[in-house]
Short mmCIF file of C-alpha atoms and ligand atoms in Angstrom, two decimals:
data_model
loop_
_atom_site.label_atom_id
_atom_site.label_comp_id
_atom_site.label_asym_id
_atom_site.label_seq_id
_atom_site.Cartn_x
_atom_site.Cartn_y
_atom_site.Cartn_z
CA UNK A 11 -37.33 -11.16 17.04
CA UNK A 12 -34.05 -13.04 15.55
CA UNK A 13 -34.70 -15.39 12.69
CA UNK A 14 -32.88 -17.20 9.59
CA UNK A 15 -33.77 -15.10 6.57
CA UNK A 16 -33.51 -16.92 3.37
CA UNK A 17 -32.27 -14.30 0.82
CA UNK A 18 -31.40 -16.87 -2.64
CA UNK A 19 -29.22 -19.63 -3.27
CA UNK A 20 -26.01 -20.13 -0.64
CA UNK A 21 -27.23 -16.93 0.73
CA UNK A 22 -29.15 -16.58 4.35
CA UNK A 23 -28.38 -14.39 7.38
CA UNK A 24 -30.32 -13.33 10.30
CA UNK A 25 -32.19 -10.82 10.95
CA UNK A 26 -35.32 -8.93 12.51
CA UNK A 27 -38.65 -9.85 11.96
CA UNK A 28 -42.08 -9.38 13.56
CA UNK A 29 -42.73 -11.95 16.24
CA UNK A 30 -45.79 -14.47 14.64
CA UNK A 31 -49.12 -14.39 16.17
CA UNK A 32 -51.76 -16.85 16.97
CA UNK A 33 -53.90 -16.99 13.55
CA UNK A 34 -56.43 -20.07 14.13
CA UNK A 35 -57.68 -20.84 17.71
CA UNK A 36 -55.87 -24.28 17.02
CA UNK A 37 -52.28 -22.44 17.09
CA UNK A 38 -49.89 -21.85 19.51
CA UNK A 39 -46.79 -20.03 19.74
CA UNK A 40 -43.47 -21.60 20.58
CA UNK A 41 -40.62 -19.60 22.17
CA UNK A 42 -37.46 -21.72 20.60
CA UNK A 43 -35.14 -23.16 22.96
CA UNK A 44 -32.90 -24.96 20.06
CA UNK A 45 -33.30 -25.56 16.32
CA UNK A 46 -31.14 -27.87 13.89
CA UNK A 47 -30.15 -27.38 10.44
CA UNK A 48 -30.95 -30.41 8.31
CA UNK A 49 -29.72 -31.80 4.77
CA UNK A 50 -32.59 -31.00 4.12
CA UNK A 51 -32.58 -27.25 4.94
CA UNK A 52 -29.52 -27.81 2.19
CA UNK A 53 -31.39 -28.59 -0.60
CA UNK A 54 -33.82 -25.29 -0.07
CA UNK A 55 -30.23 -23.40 0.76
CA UNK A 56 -29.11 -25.00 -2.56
CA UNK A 57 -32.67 -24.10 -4.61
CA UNK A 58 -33.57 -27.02 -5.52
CA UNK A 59 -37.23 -26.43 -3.94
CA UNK A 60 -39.62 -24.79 -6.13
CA UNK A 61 -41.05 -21.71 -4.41
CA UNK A 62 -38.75 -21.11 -1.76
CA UNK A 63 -39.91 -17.04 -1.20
CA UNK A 64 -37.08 -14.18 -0.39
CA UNK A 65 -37.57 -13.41 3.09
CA UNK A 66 -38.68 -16.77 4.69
CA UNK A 67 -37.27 -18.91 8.06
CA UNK A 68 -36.14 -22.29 7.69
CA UNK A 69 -36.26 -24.51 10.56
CA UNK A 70 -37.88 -27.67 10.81
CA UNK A 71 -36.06 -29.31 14.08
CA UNK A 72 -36.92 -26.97 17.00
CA UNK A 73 -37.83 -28.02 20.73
CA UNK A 74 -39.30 -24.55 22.91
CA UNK A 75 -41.50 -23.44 25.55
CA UNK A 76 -45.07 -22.94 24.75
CA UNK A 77 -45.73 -19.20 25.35
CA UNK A 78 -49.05 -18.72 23.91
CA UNK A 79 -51.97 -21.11 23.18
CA UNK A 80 -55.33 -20.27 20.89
CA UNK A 81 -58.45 -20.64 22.29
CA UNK A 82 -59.53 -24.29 20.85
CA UNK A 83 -56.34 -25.84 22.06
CA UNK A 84 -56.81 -28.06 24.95
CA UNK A 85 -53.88 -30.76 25.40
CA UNK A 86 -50.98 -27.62 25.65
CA UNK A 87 -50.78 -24.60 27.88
CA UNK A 88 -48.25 -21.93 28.49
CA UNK A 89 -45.02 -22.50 29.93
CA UNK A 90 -44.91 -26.51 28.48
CA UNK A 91 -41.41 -27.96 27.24
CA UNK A 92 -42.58 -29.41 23.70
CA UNK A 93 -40.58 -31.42 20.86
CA UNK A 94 -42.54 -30.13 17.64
CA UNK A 95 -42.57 -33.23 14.86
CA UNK A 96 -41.16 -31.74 11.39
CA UNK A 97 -45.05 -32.37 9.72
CA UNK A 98 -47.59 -29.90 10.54
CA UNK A 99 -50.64 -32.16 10.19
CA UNK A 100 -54.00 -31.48 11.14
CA UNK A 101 -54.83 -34.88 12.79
CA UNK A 102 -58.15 -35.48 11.15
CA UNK A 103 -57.83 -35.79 7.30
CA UNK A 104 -58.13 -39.60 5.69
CA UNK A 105 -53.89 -39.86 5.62
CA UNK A 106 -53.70 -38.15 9.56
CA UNK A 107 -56.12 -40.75 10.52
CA UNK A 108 -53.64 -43.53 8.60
CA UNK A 109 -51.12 -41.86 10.64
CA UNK A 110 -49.68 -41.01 7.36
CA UNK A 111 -48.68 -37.35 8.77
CA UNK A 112 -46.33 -36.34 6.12
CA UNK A 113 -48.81 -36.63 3.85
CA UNK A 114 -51.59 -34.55 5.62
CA UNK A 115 -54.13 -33.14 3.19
CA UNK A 116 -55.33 -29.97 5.01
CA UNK A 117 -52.31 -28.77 6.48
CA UNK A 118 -51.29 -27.97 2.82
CA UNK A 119 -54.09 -28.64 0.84
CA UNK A 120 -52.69 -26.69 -3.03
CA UNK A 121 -49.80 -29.28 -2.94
CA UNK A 122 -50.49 -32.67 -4.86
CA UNK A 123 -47.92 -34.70 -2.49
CA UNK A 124 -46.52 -33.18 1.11
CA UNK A 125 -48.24 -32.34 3.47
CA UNK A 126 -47.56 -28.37 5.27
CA UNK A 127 -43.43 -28.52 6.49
CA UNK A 128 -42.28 -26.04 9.31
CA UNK A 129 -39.69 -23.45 7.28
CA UNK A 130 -39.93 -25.66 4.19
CA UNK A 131 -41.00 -23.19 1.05
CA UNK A 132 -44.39 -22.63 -0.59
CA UNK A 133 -44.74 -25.91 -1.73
CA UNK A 134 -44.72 -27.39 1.97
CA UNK A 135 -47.44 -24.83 2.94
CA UNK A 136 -44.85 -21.61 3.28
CA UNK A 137 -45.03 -21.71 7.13
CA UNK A 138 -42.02 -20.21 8.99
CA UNK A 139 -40.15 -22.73 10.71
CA UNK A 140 -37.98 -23.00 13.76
CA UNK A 141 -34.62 -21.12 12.94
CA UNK A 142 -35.90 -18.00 14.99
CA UNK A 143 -36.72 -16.82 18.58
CA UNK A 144 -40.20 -17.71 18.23
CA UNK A 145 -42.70 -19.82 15.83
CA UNK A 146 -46.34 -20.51 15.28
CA UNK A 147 -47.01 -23.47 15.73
CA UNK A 148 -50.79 -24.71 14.00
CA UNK A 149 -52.86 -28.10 14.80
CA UNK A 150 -50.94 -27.73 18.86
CA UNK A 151 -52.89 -30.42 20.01
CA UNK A 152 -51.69 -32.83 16.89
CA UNK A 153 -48.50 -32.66 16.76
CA UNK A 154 -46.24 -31.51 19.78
CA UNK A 155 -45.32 -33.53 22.40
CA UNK A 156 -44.43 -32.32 26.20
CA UNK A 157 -40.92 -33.59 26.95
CA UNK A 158 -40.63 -36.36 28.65
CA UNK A 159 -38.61 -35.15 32.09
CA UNK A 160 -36.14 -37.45 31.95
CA UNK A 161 -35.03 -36.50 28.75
CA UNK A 162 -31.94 -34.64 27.69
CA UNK A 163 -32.95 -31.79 25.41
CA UNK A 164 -30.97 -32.72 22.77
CA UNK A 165 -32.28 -35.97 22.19
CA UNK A 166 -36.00 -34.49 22.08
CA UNK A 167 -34.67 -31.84 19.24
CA UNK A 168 -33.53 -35.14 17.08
CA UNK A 169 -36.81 -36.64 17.88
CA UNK A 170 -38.48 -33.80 15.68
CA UNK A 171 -36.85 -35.68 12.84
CA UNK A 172 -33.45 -37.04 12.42
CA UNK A 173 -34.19 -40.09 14.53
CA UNK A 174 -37.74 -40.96 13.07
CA UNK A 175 -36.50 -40.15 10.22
CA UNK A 176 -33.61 -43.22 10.00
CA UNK A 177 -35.48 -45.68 11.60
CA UNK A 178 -38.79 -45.18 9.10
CA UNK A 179 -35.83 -45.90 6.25
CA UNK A 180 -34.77 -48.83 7.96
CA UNK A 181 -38.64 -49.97 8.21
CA UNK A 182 -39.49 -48.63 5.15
CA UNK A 183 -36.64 -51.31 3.89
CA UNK A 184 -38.94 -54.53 4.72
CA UNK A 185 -35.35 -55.49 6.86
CA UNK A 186 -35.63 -59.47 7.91
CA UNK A 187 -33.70 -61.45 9.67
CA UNK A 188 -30.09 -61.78 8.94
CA UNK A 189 -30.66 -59.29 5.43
CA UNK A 190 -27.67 -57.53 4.10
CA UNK A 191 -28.46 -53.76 4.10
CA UNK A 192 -26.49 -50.82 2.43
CA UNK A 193 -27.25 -47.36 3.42
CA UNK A 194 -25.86 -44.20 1.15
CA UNK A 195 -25.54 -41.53 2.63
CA UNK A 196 -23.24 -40.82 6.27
CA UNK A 197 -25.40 -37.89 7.41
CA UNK A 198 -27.52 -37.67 10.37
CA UNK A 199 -30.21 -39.67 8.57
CA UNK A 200 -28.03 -42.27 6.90
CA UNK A 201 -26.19 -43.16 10.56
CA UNK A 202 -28.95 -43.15 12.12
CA UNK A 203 -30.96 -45.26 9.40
CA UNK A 204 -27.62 -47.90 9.90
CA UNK A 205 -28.17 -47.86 13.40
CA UNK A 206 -32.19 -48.40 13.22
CA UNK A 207 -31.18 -51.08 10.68
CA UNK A 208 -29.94 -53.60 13.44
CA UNK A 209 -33.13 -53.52 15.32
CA UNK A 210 -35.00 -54.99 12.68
CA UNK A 211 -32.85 -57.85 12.07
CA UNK A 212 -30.29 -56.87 9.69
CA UNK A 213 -27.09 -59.30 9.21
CA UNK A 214 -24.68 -57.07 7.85
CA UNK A 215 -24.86 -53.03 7.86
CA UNK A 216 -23.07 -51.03 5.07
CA UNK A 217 -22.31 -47.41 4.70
CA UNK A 218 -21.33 -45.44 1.79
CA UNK A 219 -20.41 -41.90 1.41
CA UNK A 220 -17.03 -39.62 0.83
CA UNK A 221 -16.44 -37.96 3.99
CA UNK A 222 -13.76 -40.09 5.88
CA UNK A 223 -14.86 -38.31 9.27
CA UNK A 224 -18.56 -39.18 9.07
CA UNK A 225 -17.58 -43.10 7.87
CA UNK A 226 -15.23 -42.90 11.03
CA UNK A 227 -18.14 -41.94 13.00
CA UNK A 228 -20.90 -44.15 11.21
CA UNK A 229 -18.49 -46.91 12.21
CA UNK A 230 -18.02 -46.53 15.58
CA UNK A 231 -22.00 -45.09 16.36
CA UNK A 232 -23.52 -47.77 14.14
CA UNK A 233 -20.92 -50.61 14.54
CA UNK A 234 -21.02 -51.07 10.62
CA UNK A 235 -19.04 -51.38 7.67
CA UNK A 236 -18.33 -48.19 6.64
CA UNK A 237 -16.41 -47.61 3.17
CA UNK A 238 -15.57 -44.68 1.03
CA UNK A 239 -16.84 -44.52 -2.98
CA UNK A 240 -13.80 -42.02 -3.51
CA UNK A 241 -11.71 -45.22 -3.64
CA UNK A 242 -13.85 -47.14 -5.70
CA UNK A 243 -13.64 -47.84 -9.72
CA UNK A 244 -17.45 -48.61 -9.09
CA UNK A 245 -19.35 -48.75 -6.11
CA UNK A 246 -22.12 -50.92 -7.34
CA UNK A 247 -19.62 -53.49 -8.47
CA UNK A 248 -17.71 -53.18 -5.08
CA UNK A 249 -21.34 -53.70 -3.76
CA UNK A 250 -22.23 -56.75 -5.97
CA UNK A 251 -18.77 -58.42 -5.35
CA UNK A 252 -19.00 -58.27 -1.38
CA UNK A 253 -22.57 -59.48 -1.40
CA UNK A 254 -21.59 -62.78 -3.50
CA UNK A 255 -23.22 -61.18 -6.59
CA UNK A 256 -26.06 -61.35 -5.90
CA UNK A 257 -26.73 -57.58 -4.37
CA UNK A 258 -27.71 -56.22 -1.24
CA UNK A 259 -31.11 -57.49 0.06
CA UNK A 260 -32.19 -53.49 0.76
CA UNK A 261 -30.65 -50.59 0.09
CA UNK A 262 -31.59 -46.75 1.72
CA UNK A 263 -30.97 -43.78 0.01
CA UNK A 264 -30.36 -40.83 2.88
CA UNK A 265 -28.41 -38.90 0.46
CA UNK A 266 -31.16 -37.12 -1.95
CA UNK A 267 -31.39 -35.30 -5.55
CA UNK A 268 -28.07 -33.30 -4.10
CA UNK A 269 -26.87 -33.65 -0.90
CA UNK A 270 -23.60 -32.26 -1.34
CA UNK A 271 -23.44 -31.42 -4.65
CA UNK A 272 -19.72 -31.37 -4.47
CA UNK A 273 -19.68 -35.02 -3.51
CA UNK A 274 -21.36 -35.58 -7.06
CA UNK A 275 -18.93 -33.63 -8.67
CA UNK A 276 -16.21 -35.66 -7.62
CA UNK A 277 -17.52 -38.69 -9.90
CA UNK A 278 -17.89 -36.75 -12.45
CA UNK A 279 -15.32 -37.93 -14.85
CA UNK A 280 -15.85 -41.32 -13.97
CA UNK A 281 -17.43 -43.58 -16.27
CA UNK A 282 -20.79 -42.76 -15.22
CA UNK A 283 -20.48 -39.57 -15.99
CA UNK A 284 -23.01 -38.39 -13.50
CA UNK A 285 -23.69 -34.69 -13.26
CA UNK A 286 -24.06 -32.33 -9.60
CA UNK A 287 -27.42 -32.78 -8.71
CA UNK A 288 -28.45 -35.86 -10.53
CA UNK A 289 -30.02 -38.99 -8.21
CA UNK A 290 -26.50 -40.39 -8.26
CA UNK A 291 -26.67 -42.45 -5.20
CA UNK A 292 -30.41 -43.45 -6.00
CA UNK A 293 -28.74 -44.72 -9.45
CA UNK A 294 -26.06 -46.71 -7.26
CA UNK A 295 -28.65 -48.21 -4.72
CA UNK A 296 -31.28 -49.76 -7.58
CA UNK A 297 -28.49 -51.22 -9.33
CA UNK A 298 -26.54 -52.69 -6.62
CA UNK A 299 -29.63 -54.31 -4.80
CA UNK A 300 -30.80 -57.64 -5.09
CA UNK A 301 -33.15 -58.62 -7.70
CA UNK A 302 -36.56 -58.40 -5.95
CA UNK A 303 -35.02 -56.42 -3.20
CA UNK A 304 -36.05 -53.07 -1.28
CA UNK A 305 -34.74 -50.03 -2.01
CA UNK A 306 -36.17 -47.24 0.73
CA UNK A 307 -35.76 -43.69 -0.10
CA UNK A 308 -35.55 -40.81 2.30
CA UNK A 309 -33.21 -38.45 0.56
CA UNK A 310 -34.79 -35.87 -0.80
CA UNK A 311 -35.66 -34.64 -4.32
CA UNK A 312 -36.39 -31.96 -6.15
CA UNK A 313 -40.05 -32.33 -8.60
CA UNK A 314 -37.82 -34.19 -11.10
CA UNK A 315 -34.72 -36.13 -11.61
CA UNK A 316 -32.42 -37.71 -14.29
CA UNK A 317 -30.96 -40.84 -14.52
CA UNK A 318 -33.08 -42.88 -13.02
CA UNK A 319 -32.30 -46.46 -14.09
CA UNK A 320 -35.87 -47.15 -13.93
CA UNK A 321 -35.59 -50.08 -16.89
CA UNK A 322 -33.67 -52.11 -14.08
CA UNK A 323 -36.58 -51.75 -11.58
CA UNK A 324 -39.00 -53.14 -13.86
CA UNK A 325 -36.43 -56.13 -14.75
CA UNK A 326 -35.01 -57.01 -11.50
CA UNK A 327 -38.46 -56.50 -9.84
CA UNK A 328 -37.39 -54.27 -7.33
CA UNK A 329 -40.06 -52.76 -4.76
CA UNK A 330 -39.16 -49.33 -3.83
CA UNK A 331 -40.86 -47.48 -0.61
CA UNK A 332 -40.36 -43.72 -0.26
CA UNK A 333 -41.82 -41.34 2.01
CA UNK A 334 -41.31 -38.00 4.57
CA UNK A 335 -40.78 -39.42 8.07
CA UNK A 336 -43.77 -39.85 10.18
CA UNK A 337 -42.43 -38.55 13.14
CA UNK A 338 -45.40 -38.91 15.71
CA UNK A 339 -46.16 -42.17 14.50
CA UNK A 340 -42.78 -43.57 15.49
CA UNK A 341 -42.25 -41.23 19.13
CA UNK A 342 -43.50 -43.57 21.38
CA UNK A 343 -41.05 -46.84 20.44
CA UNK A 344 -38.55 -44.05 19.81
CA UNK A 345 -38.17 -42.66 23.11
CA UNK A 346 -38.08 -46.58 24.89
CA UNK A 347 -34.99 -47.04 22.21
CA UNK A 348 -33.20 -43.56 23.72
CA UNK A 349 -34.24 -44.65 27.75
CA UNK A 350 -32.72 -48.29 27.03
CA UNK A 351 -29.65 -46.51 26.29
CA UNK A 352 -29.77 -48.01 22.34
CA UNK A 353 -30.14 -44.67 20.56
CA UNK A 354 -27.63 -41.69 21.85
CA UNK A 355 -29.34 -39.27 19.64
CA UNK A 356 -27.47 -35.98 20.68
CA UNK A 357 -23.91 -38.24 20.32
CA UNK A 358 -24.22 -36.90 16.46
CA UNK A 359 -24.60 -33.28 17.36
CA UNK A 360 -20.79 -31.38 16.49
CA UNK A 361 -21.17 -27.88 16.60
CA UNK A 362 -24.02 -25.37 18.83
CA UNK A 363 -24.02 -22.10 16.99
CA UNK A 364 -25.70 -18.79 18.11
CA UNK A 365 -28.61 -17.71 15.65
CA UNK A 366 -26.79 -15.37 14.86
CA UNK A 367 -24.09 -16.56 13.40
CA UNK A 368 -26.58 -18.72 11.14
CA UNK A 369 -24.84 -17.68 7.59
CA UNK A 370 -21.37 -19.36 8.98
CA UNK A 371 -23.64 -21.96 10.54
CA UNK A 372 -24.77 -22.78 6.40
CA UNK A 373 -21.95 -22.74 5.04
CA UNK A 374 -19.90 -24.79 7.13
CA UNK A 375 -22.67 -27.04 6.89
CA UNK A 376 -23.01 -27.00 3.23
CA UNK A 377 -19.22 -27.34 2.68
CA UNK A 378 -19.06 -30.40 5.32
CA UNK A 379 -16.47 -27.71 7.18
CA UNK A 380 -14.86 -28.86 10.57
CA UNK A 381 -16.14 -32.49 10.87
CA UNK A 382 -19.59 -31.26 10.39
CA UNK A 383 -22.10 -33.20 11.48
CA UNK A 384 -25.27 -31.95 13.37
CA UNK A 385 -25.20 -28.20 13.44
CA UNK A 386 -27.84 -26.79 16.31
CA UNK A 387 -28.61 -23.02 16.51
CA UNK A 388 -29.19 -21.68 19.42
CA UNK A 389 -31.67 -18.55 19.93
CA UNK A 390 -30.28 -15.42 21.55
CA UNK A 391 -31.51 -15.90 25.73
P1 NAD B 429 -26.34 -34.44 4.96
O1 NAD B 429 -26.16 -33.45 3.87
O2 NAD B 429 -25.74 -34.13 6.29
O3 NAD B 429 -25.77 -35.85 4.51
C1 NAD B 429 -25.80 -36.34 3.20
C2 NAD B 429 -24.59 -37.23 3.02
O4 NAD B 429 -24.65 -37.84 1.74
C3 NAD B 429 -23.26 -36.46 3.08
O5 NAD B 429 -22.43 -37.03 4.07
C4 NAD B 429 -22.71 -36.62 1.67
O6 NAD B 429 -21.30 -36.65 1.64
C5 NAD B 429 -23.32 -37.94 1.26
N1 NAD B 429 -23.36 -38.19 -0.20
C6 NAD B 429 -23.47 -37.31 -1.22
N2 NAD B 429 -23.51 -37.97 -2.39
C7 NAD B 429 -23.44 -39.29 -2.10
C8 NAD B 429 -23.47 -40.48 -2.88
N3 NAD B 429 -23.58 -40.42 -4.20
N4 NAD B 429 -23.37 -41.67 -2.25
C9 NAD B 429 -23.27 -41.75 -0.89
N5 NAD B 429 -23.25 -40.65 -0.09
C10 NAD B 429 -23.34 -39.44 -0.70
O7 NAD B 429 -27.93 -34.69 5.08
P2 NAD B 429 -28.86 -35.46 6.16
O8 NAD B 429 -29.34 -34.48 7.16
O9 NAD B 429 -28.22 -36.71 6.62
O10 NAD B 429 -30.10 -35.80 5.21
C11 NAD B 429 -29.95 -36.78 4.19
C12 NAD B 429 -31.13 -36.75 3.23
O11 NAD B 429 -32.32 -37.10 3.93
C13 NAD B 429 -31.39 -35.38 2.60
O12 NAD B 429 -31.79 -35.55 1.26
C14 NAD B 429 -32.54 -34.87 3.41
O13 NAD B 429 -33.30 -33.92 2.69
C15 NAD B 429 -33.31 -36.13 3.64
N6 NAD B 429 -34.27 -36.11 4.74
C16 NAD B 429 -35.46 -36.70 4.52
C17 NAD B 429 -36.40 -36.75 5.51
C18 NAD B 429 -37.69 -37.47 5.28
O14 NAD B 429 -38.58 -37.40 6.11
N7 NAD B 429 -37.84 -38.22 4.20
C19 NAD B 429 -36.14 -36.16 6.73
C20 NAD B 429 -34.90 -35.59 6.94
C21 NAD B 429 -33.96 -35.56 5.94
ZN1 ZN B 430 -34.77 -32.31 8.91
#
C-alpha cells in the first residue's frame, strides 16, 4: 500500500509498505478514505518527539471503511463508515473508565504520561497512523464511531481531533459568564478553541498569532478579535492594557513548544529574547492572565521546555489545566453543535492533497505556504 514515510527532520515522502494485519482479536483494519495533517504531525516533522523511528506513518485524523474486523470485536463489522478518535485507548483501564482517554494506561503502558497515539512515535505507543491506504486500528469497539448519515465527511475527519480538541481548551479554561478569554495560536485548534469559547459564556474572544490570513479567518469563523503580535512592542502589555490591567480572565495556549518555529524566530531580537522552540506563547499567556486566572494548554511540547515563568504562577496564583483532547468523551455534544449549524468544521479545511504528493503536502504546511490552513490527504482510489 501507499503511506507517509517519516525519513528525519523536514524530510517525509511516500512510499510502499506492507498492508497491516489484524494482530489482537480486538483490532480491525481501516481502509482510509481521508487523513489530515495536524500541528501536531509538525512537531514530530520538526523532531521535537523523542523516538520518532525512520520508517514510520504519521496520521492521527483519518475517517475509512472498516475492511476487516478480529474475532472479539462485536460493535463494528466490515464495510462500516467510521471516524477513528486520535487516542487509541483500551476502554477499561482506571483513566478509560474516567473517560480520561488520552491518558489510557494499557494502550501504551512503557510511557509515564500519554496514552498509545495513531502515527505519533514510540513514545505514543509507535502505532502507524492514518497517512496511508490502510491502518490497524486496536480496541475497535472503544474508540471508532460509525458516521452519523447525515454527516458530511469532512466534518467527521475534524471530529477525530481538531474540533474536540478546541472545545476541551475552551472547557479546560473554567470559561464563565461574560470572562475575557485570549487564545494564542490561529491554527485549526486555536480557531476552533475561540469558537468553542463562546459557548461557554465568554464576553470577549481574543486571538493572537502572526499569520494575517489565519487572523482574517479566525475573525470572520469565530467572530473575535483577532490581532497580530508582529505589530506589537509587547503582546502581554497590549494584553494587560486592553483588559483594564488587570489580565485576561483565561488564556489557551494552541500554539505548543514550536509551532512554527519561524514565528518564534521573528521575536527574536526583541526584548525577550526568546529562542525557536522555546514555550514562547506559553510565556506570553501566564503573564498576561489575570491573577488567579486559567491558563489551558493544548499546544504541544516536547519532554522539556525553557522559560517557563513559573515564579509568576506561584505569585499570581494561577491554575493551569493541560491535557490531550478526549475526543470520545466530547462526540456526542459535538456532533448536536455541527447539526445546529454552530460548528462548520470542514469551513477550515484549504487544500485536499493526493497521498502522494505528501512531502509538498509538509512543507507547505510547515512553511504556512498558500493560506495554509487544514491540509487533508487523500489516499490513492
Ligand atoms: P498550527 O501549526 O496549524 O498552528 C499553530 C499556530 O500558532 C500558527 O498559526 C502559528 O503562526 C501560531 N504561533 C506560533 N507562535 C506563536 C506565538 N508565540 N503566539 C501566538 N501564535 C503563535 O497547529 P494546530 O494544528 O492549530 O495545533 C496547535 C497546537 O495544538 C500544536 O501544538 C498541536 O500539537 C496541538 N494539538 C494538541 C492536541 C491535544 O489533544 N492536546 C490536539 C491537536 C493539536
Ligand atoms: Zn491532530
Amino acid at each position: 500500500m501507499l503511506a507517509m514515510n517519516y525519513r528525519g527532520p523536514f524530510r517525509v515522502r511516500a512510499e510502499q509498505k506492507p498492508e497491516p494485519e489484524i494482530l489482537h482479536p480486538e483490532d480491525a483494519i481501516v481502509r482510509v478514505l481521508r487523513s489530515c495533517i495536524c500541528g501536531s504531525d509538525l512537531h514530530l516533522y520538526h523532531g521535537l518527539v523523542p523516538d520518532t523511528r525512520v520508517g514510520s506513518t504519521f496520521g492521527h485524523e483519518f475517517i475509512g471503511i472498516v475492511e476487516t474486523v478480529g474475532s472479539g470485536v462485536q460493535k463494528l463489522k466490515t464495510g462500516d463508515k467510521v471516524l477513528v478518535p486520535f487516542n487509541i485507548a483500551c476502554g477499561k483501564c482506571a483513566f478509560c473508565k474516567q473517560e480520561l482517554f488520552g491518558n489510557c494506561h494499557e494502550s501504551n503502558p512503557e510511557a509515564t504520561a500519554v496514552g498509545g497515539i495513531y502515527g505519533y512515535s514510540h513514545t505514543a505507543g509507535g502505532f502507524d497512523g492514518g497517512q496511508a491506504e490502510y491502518v490497524r486500528v486496536p480496541y475497535a469497539d472503544v474508540g471508532p464511531v460509525v458516521i452519523p448519515e447525515d454527516m458530511h465527511p469532512d466534518d467527521a475527519v475534524l471530529l477525530t481531533d481538531v474540533v474536540p480538541t478546541g472545545y476541551q481548551a475552551a472547557e479546560m479554561g473554567g470559561i464563565k459568564k461574560g470572562d475575557t478569554v485570549v487564545v494564542f495560536g490561529a491554527g485549526p485548534v486555536g480557531i476552533m478553541a475561540a469558537k468553542c469559547a463562546w459557548l461557554f459564556g465568554a464576553g470577549r474572544v481574543i486571538i493572537i498569532d502572526h499569520l494575517e490570513y489565519r487572523l482574517d479567518f479566525a475573525r470572520n469563523y469565530a467572530q473575535c478579535e483577532a490581532y497580530n503580535f508582529r505589530s506589537m512592542e509587547d503582546p502581554v502589555l497590549f494584553l494587560k492594557k486592553t483588559t483594564d490591567w488587570f489580565g485576561a480572565d483565561v488564556c489557551i495556549d494552541a500554539v505548543g513548544g514550536d509551532a512554527a518555529g519561524n514565528a518564534m524566530q521573528t521575536i527574536t531580537g526583541r526584548k525577550m529574547m526568546l529562542q525557536a522552540g522555546s514555550a514562547t506563547a506559553l510565556h506570553w499567556a501566564i503573564n498576561s492572565v489575570k491573577k488567579g486566572g486559567i491558563v489551558s494548554i493544548v499546544g504541544v511540547y516536547g519532554p522539556t521546555d525553557n522559560l517557563i515563568p513559573i515564579g509568576n504562577v506561584v505569585n499570581k496564583g494561577i491554575t493551569i489545566r493541560a491535557n490531550q483532547a478526549s475526543v470520545k468523551r466530547l462526540l456526542p455534544r459535538l456532533i448536536e453543535h455541527i447539526r445546529s449549524g454552530y460548528i462548520d468544521p470542514k469551513a477550515i479545511i484549504s487544500h485536499r492533497i493526493p497521498l502522494e504528493e505528501v512531502a509538498d503536502a509538509y512543507h507547505m504546511f510547515s512553511a504556512k505556504l498558500d493560506n495554509c490552513i487544514k491540509p487533508i490527504l487523500i489516499p490513492p482510489s
